[in-house]
Amino acid sequence: MSERIALITGITGQDGSYLTELLLQKGYTVHGIVRRTSNLLRSRIEHLRRDEKIYHKSLFLHYGDLSDTTTLRRIFREISPSELYHLAGQSHVGLSFEIPESTCDEAGMATLRLLEIVRDQGQPVRFYHASTSEIFGNAAESPQTEETPMRPTSPYGCGKAFATQLCRVYRQSYGIFVCNGILYNHESPRRGENFVTRKIARAAARISRGLDGNLVLGNLESRRDWGRAQDYVQAMWLMLQHERPDDFVVATGESHSVREFVEAAFAVVDLPWKKYLKHDTVFDRPAEPTRLVGCADKIKKTLGWKPTGRFEDLVREMVIAEVEELSR
């Protein structure tokens, strides 16, 4: 069997770090693209960089930027990847209203640049594109499937809808093996600190230790389909192992509110959540998707994927990780 070489954009993110671990376990050589500025933000893969048996042997990092086509082409030429996992980009929905142009450039145009590079490769490259449930936005139906019309309600959702359609066009027009993973919200202890789930888990841990006095949030009734990031990177890999490229919704099929997440998090540290919660309208979004919950029947049937653990297990895992971090 020929050597399996994977290239990951966004390797320093939550999904990138879990995917790297998964691919290394499966015997891949993994290459990641990092920005010059991200050398301070590599905590999620630092344990791999420090491992002399892995770093510079089966894991390599390359400086590059998704706006720099010349460098991207050079990296492709040097490593000849067999699989590309495109995970990079500003993915915070609320933040996309503040920096819409760069968000849409990273989500949309960067995907187009990579599709063009893949199209020019001598040997075929299997391409995974990280799409998102945010493409459905104000969804016409619930739960959503691969056939649900796109109706995004944020600049991030619009950029991703553009990129998702581009992948379909390049698949149909040029025969590129490209898959859209339409992933619903997925969390872990490695989630970025500006995301509401991590913010809640962190606050519960800090309040339980007397380090903070309250938790300030926006709309508590906002609902999401929350799964485990570790399960979702498994889905990414499975898509590129299938005999033909396709699009797949990856979701738990369950919807929970921010309020339920808060309740579950404070239950882990045995505190009454209502006592510590404050509402601030500054955290409310200009437009909020209504009923985002995914139907993952297709990926379950076609690829045999299924989510593990319950919602409460995910929340517990995140809060316990925060408590342990404080203990250190």
Short mmCIF file of C-alpha atoms in Angstrom, two decimals:
data_model
loop_
_atom_site.label_atom_id
_atom_site.label_comp_id
_atom_site.label_asym_id
_atom_site.label_seq_id
_atom_site.Cartn_x
_atom_site.Cartn_y
_atom_site.Cartn_z
CA MET A 1 0.00 0.00 0.00
CA SER A 2 1.40 3.43 -0.93
CA GLU A 3 2.23 5.92 1.79
CA ARG A 4 -0.79 7.85 3.00
CA ILE A 5 -0.02 11.56 3.18
CA ALA A 6 -2.56 13.99 4.60
CA LEU A 7 -2.46 17.79 4.46
CA ILE A 8 -4.56 19.68 7.03
CA THR A 9 -5.44 23.37 6.99
CA GLY A 10 -6.45 24.54 10.45
CA ILE A 11 -4.30 21.89 12.15
CA THR A 12 -3.95 23.99 15.33
CA GLY A 13 -7.73 24.17 15.86
CA GLN A 14 -9.98 21.87 17.87
CA ASP A 15 -10.85 19.62 14.92
CA GLY A 16 -7.36 19.80 13.40
CA SER A 17 -5.72 18.53 16.58
CA TYR A 18 -8.11 15.59 17.04
CA LEU A 19 -7.91 14.72 13.34
CA THR A 20 -4.09 14.77 13.51
CA GLU A 21 -4.13 12.30 16.41
CA LEU A 22 -6.57 10.04 14.54
CA LEU A 23 -4.54 10.04 11.30
CA LEU A 24 -1.23 9.42 13.11
CA GLN A 25 -2.85 6.42 14.84
CA LYS A 26 -3.84 5.13 11.39
CA GLY A 27 -0.26 5.34 10.12
CA TYR A 28 -0.49 8.52 8.04
CA THR A 29 2.23 11.07 7.51
CA VAL A 30 0.52 14.32 8.48
CA HIS A 31 1.41 17.80 7.22
CA GLY A 32 -0.23 20.92 8.61
CA ILE A 33 -0.33 24.50 7.39
CA VAL A 34 0.19 27.11 10.12
CA ARG A 35 0.30 30.88 10.00
CA ARG A 36 3.37 32.74 11.18
CA THR A 37 1.19 34.36 13.82
CA SER A 38 -0.15 31.06 15.15
CA ASN A 39 3.11 30.02 16.80
CA LEU A 40 1.65 31.29 20.08
CA LEU A 41 -1.61 29.40 19.55
CA ARG A 42 -0.49 25.82 19.07
CA SER A 43 -1.38 24.51 22.51
CA ARG A 44 -3.74 21.87 21.06
CA ILE A 45 -0.92 20.12 19.16
CA GLU A 46 1.96 21.05 21.49
CA HIS A 47 2.02 17.53 22.98
CA LEU A 48 2.64 16.15 19.48
CA ARG A 49 5.32 18.74 18.65
CA ARG A 50 7.19 17.83 21.84
CA ASP A 51 7.14 14.12 21.00
CA GLU A 52 10.47 13.34 19.30
CA LYS A 53 9.08 10.07 17.92
CA ILE A 54 6.39 12.03 16.03
CA TYR A 55 7.51 15.56 15.17
CA HIS A 56 9.63 15.77 12.01
CA LYS A 57 9.09 12.01 11.54
CA SER A 58 5.37 11.58 10.85
CA LEU A 59 4.15 15.11 11.64
CA PHE A 60 5.38 18.21 9.79
CA LEU A 61 4.27 21.85 9.95
CA HIS A 62 4.57 24.35 7.09
CA TYR A 63 4.21 28.11 7.24
CA GLY A 64 1.54 29.35 4.89
CA ASP A 65 -1.54 31.48 4.56
CA LEU A 66 -4.74 30.58 2.74
CA SER A 67 -4.58 33.88 0.85
CA ASP A 68 -1.10 33.01 -0.51
CA THR A 69 -1.59 30.76 -3.55
CA THR A 70 2.13 30.61 -4.41
CA THR A 71 3.05 29.16 -1.02
CA LEU A 72 0.10 26.75 -1.07
CA ARG A 73 1.17 25.42 -4.48
CA ARG A 74 4.76 25.01 -3.24
CA ILE A 75 3.56 22.98 -0.23
CA PHE A 76 1.49 20.72 -2.52
CA ARG A 77 4.48 20.24 -4.82
CA GLU A 78 6.79 19.34 -1.92
CA ILE A 79 4.55 16.83 -0.16
CA SER A 80 2.13 15.47 -2.85
CA PRO A 81 -0.74 14.80 -0.43
CA SER A 82 -3.21 12.00 -1.12
CA GLU A 83 -5.83 13.54 1.20
CA LEU A 84 -6.58 17.20 1.97
CA TYR A 85 -8.65 18.21 4.99
CA HIS A 86 -9.65 21.86 4.73
CA LEU A 87 -10.67 22.94 8.24
CA ALA A 88 -9.15 26.42 8.51
CA GLY A 89 -11.00 29.71 8.75
CA GLN A 90 -12.70 32.05 11.19
CA SER A 91 -15.63 29.93 12.39
CA HIS A 92 -17.18 32.06 15.14
CA VAL A 93 -20.66 32.99 13.94
CA GLY A 94 -21.11 36.05 16.18
CA LEU A 95 -17.67 37.39 15.26
CA SER A 96 -18.49 37.07 11.55
CA PHE A 97 -20.87 40.04 11.89
CA GLU A 98 -17.93 42.15 13.09
CA ILE A 99 -15.37 40.95 10.52
CA PRO A 100 -17.56 39.83 7.59
CA GLU A 101 -15.08 40.45 4.78
CA SER A 102 -12.19 38.40 6.19
CA THR A 103 -14.62 35.70 7.37
CA CYS A 104 -16.08 35.29 3.87
CA ASP A 105 -12.64 35.41 2.25
CA GLU A 106 -11.36 32.63 4.54
CA ALA A 107 -14.49 30.51 4.14
CA GLY A 108 -15.15 31.10 0.45
CA MET A 109 -12.17 32.28 -1.58
CA ALA A 110 -9.67 30.09 0.29
CA THR A 111 -11.75 27.03 -0.62
CA LEU A 112 -11.77 28.13 -4.27
CA ARG A 113 -7.95 28.51 -4.27
CA LEU A 114 -7.54 24.99 -2.86
CA LEU A 115 -10.01 23.51 -5.37
CA GLU A 116 -8.02 25.08 -8.23
CA ILE A 117 -4.74 23.72 -6.84
CA VAL A 118 -6.24 20.23 -6.41
CA ARG A 119 -7.57 20.39 -9.99
CA ASP A 120 -4.00 20.98 -11.26
CA GLN A 121 -2.38 18.09 -9.38
CA GLY A 122 -0.84 15.26 -11.40
CA GLN A 123 -2.16 12.61 -9.03
CA PRO A 124 -5.71 12.65 -7.60
CA VAL A 125 -6.19 14.27 -4.19
CA ARG A 126 -9.21 13.43 -2.02
CA PHE A 127 -10.53 16.70 -0.60
CA TYR A 128 -12.59 17.11 2.58
CA HIS A 129 -14.29 20.49 2.96
CA ALA A 130 -15.56 21.52 6.41
CA SER A 131 -19.05 22.81 5.70
CA THR A 132 -21.42 23.69 8.54
CA SER A 133 -25.05 23.60 9.67
CA GLU A 134 -24.92 27.42 9.50
CA ILE A 135 -25.53 27.13 5.71
CA PHE A 136 -29.13 26.20 6.59
CA GLY A 137 -29.60 29.18 8.92
CA ASN A 138 -33.30 29.98 8.98
CA ALA A 139 -34.08 26.45 7.83
CA ALA A 140 -37.26 25.69 5.91
CA GLU A 141 -37.51 22.26 7.57
CA SER A 142 -36.35 20.49 10.69
CA PRO A 143 -34.40 18.27 11.02
CA GLN A 144 -32.17 19.24 8.07
CA THR A 145 -30.77 16.77 5.53
CA GLU A 146 -28.24 17.01 2.69
CA GLU A 147 -31.12 18.19 0.45
CA THR A 148 -32.35 21.02 2.70
CA PRO A 149 -32.13 24.42 0.90
CA MET A 150 -29.42 26.80 2.11
CA ARG A 151 -30.76 29.89 3.90
CA PRO A 152 -27.82 31.27 5.92
CA THR A 153 -28.40 34.02 8.50
CA SER A 154 -24.80 35.16 9.12
CA PRO A 155 -21.77 36.24 7.05
CA TYR A 156 -20.06 33.00 8.18
CA GLY A 157 -23.02 30.93 6.94
CA CYS A 158 -23.00 32.82 3.61
CA GLY A 159 -19.27 32.23 3.07
CA LYS A 160 -19.68 28.53 3.84
CA ALA A 161 -22.73 28.20 1.58
CA PHE A 162 -20.66 29.66 -1.28
CA ALA A 163 -17.79 27.22 -0.58
CA THR A 164 -20.14 24.24 -0.24
CA GLN A 165 -21.73 24.97 -3.63
CA LEU A 166 -18.28 25.47 -5.20
CA CYS A 167 -17.24 22.00 -4.02
CA ARG A 168 -20.34 20.52 -5.65
CA VAL A 169 -19.63 22.39 -8.90
CA TYR A 170 -15.98 21.20 -9.01
CA ARG A 171 -17.06 17.63 -8.21
CA GLN A 172 -19.58 17.62 -11.05
CA SER A 173 -17.54 19.63 -13.58
CA TYR A 174 -14.02 18.27 -13.04
CA GLY A 175 -14.58 14.93 -11.31
CA ILE A 176 -12.66 16.03 -8.21
CA PHE A 177 -13.11 13.75 -5.21
CA VAL A 178 -14.45 16.41 -2.85
CA CYS A 179 -16.81 15.87 0.09
CA ASN A 180 -18.75 18.45 2.08
CA GLY A 181 -19.01 17.48 5.71
CA ILE A 182 -22.06 19.46 6.90
CA LEU A 183 -21.13 19.39 10.55
CA TYR A 184 -23.39 20.59 13.33
CA ASN A 185 -21.90 22.16 16.46
CA HIS A 186 -19.29 19.91 17.99
CA GLU A 187 -17.51 20.60 21.25
CA SER A 188 -14.68 19.34 23.44
CA PRO A 189 -12.28 20.58 26.12
CA ARG A 190 -10.24 21.98 23.18
CA ARG A 191 -13.01 24.31 22.02
CA GLY A 192 -11.94 27.95 21.59
CA GLU A 193 -12.51 30.14 24.63
CA ASN A 194 -14.76 32.57 22.71
CA PHE A 195 -17.38 29.86 22.05
CA VAL A 196 -20.38 29.76 24.39
CA THR A 197 -19.95 26.10 25.42
CA ARG A 198 -16.34 26.59 26.54
CA LYS A 199 -17.30 29.89 28.20
CA ILE A 200 -20.01 28.11 30.23
CA ALA A 201 -17.77 25.16 31.20
CA ARG A 202 -14.98 27.50 32.24
CA ALA A 203 -17.29 29.74 34.28
CA ALA A 204 -18.81 26.78 36.14
CA ALA A 205 -15.33 25.54 37.09
CA ARG A 206 -14.04 29.00 38.10
CA ILE A 207 -17.17 29.89 40.10
CA SER A 208 -16.93 26.55 41.93
CA ARG A 209 -13.39 27.54 43.00
CA GLY A 210 -14.41 31.05 44.03
CA LEU A 211 -12.39 32.62 41.19
CA ASP A 212 -15.38 34.22 39.42
CA GLY A 213 -18.69 35.57 40.66
CA ASN A 214 -21.00 35.17 37.69
CA LEU A 215 -21.55 34.08 34.08
CA VAL A 216 -22.79 36.62 31.52
CA LEU A 217 -24.61 35.27 28.44
CA GLY A 218 -26.94 36.36 25.63
CA ASN A 219 -30.01 34.43 24.45
CA LEU A 220 -30.54 31.36 26.66
CA GLU A 221 -33.24 29.91 24.41
CA SER A 222 -30.91 29.59 21.42
CA ARG A 223 -30.83 25.88 20.51
CA ARG A 224 -28.12 23.77 18.90
CA ASP A 225 -27.37 20.18 17.94
CA TRP A 226 -24.20 19.60 20.00
CA GLY A 227 -21.92 16.58 19.47
CA ARG A 228 -18.37 15.50 20.40
CA ALA A 229 -15.52 16.78 18.21
CA GLN A 230 -13.67 13.45 18.61
CA ASP A 231 -16.59 11.65 16.88
CA TYR A 232 -16.87 14.24 14.13
CA VAL A 233 -13.25 13.97 12.95
CA GLN A 234 -13.86 10.23 12.57
CA ALA A 235 -16.70 11.15 10.18
CA MET A 236 -14.33 13.36 8.14
CA TRP A 237 -11.90 10.47 7.67
CA LEU A 238 -14.67 8.01 6.74
CA MET A 239 -15.93 10.33 3.98
CA LEU A 240 -12.56 10.26 2.21
CA GLN A 241 -12.36 6.44 2.45
CA HIS A 242 -15.68 5.95 0.62
CA GLU A 243 -15.58 4.78 -3.00
CA ARG A 244 -17.24 7.93 -4.29
CA PRO A 245 -17.39 11.55 -3.10
CA ASP A 246 -20.59 12.85 -1.55
CA ASP A 247 -21.99 15.30 1.00
CA PHE A 248 -22.96 14.18 4.50
CA VAL A 249 -24.75 15.79 7.44
CA VAL A 250 -22.92 14.96 10.69
CA ALA A 251 -25.13 15.52 13.73
CA THR A 252 -26.62 13.92 16.85
CA GLY A 253 -30.24 14.60 15.86
CA GLU A 254 -30.88 16.14 19.30
CA SER A 255 -31.44 19.82 20.02
CA HIS A 256 -30.52 21.47 23.33
CA SER A 257 -30.77 25.06 24.50
CA VAL A 258 -28.00 27.21 25.95
CA ARG A 259 -30.03 27.13 29.18
CA GLU A 260 -29.82 23.30 29.24
CA PHE A 261 -26.04 23.52 28.71
CA VAL A 262 -25.76 25.92 31.66
CA GLU A 263 -27.93 23.68 33.86
CA ALA A 264 -25.87 20.59 33.00
CA ALA A 265 -22.54 22.40 33.53
CA PHE A 266 -23.44 23.79 36.96
CA ALA A 267 -24.84 20.39 37.98
CA VAL A 268 -21.33 18.93 37.49
CA VAL A 269 -19.95 21.26 40.18
CA ASP A 270 -23.16 21.05 42.23
CA LEU A 271 -24.06 24.75 42.12
CA PRO A 272 -27.43 26.52 41.55
CA TRP A 273 -26.96 28.06 38.10
CA LYS A 274 -29.69 30.73 38.43
CA LYS A 275 -27.76 32.39 41.26
CA TYR A 276 -24.76 33.11 39.02
CA LEU A 277 -26.27 33.79 35.61
CA LYS A 278 -26.58 37.32 34.17
CA HIS A 279 -28.08 38.29 30.81
CA ASP A 280 -26.52 40.92 28.55
CA THR A 281 -28.09 41.87 25.21
CA VAL A 282 -24.63 42.65 23.81
CA PHE A 283 -24.22 38.87 23.32
CA ASP A 284 -27.48 38.52 21.36
CA ARG A 285 -26.92 38.00 17.61
CA PRO A 286 -28.52 40.22 14.93
CA ALA A 287 -30.10 37.10 13.37
CA GLU A 288 -30.36 33.76 15.13
CA PRO A 289 -30.93 30.42 13.30
CA THR A 290 -34.11 28.91 14.62
CA ARG A 291 -34.30 25.13 14.54
CA LEU A 292 -30.87 23.81 13.60
CA VAL A 293 -30.92 20.07 14.20
CA GLY A 294 -29.43 17.54 11.79
CA CYS A 295 -30.57 14.23 10.37
CA ALA A 296 -27.48 12.00 10.09
CA ASP A 297 -29.31 8.99 8.60
CA LYS A 298 -27.28 9.09 5.37
CA ILE A 299 -23.82 8.91 6.98
CA LYS A 300 -25.02 6.26 9.44
CA LYS A 301 -26.36 4.08 6.62
CA THR A 302 -23.63 4.74 4.03
CA LEU A 303 -20.46 4.96 6.17
CA GLY A 304 -21.51 3.29 9.42
CA TRP A 305 -20.76 6.39 11.51
CA LYS A 306 -22.60 7.16 14.72
CA PRO A 307 -22.11 9.64 17.57
CA THR A 308 -21.01 8.38 20.99
CA GLY A 309 -22.02 9.54 24.46
CA ARG A 310 -24.93 11.67 25.61
CA PHE A 311 -25.25 15.45 25.80
CA GLU A 312 -24.69 15.32 29.58
CA ASP A 313 -21.46 13.33 29.06
CA LEU A 314 -20.11 16.00 26.72
CA VAL A 315 -20.87 18.82 29.18
CA ARG A 316 -19.33 16.83 32.05
CA GLU A 317 -16.17 16.15 30.03
CA MET A 318 -15.74 19.86 29.32
CA VAL A 319 -16.36 21.03 32.90
CA ILE A 320 -14.11 18.34 34.45
CA ALA A 321 -11.29 19.36 32.06
CA GLU A 322 -11.64 22.99 33.25
CA VAL A 323 -11.62 21.94 36.91
CA GLU A 324 -8.49 19.81 36.34
CA GLU A 325 -6.80 22.69 34.52
CA LEU A 326 -7.43 24.96 37.54
CA SER A 327 -6.01 22.28 39.85
CA ARG A 328 -2.77 22.29 37.84
#
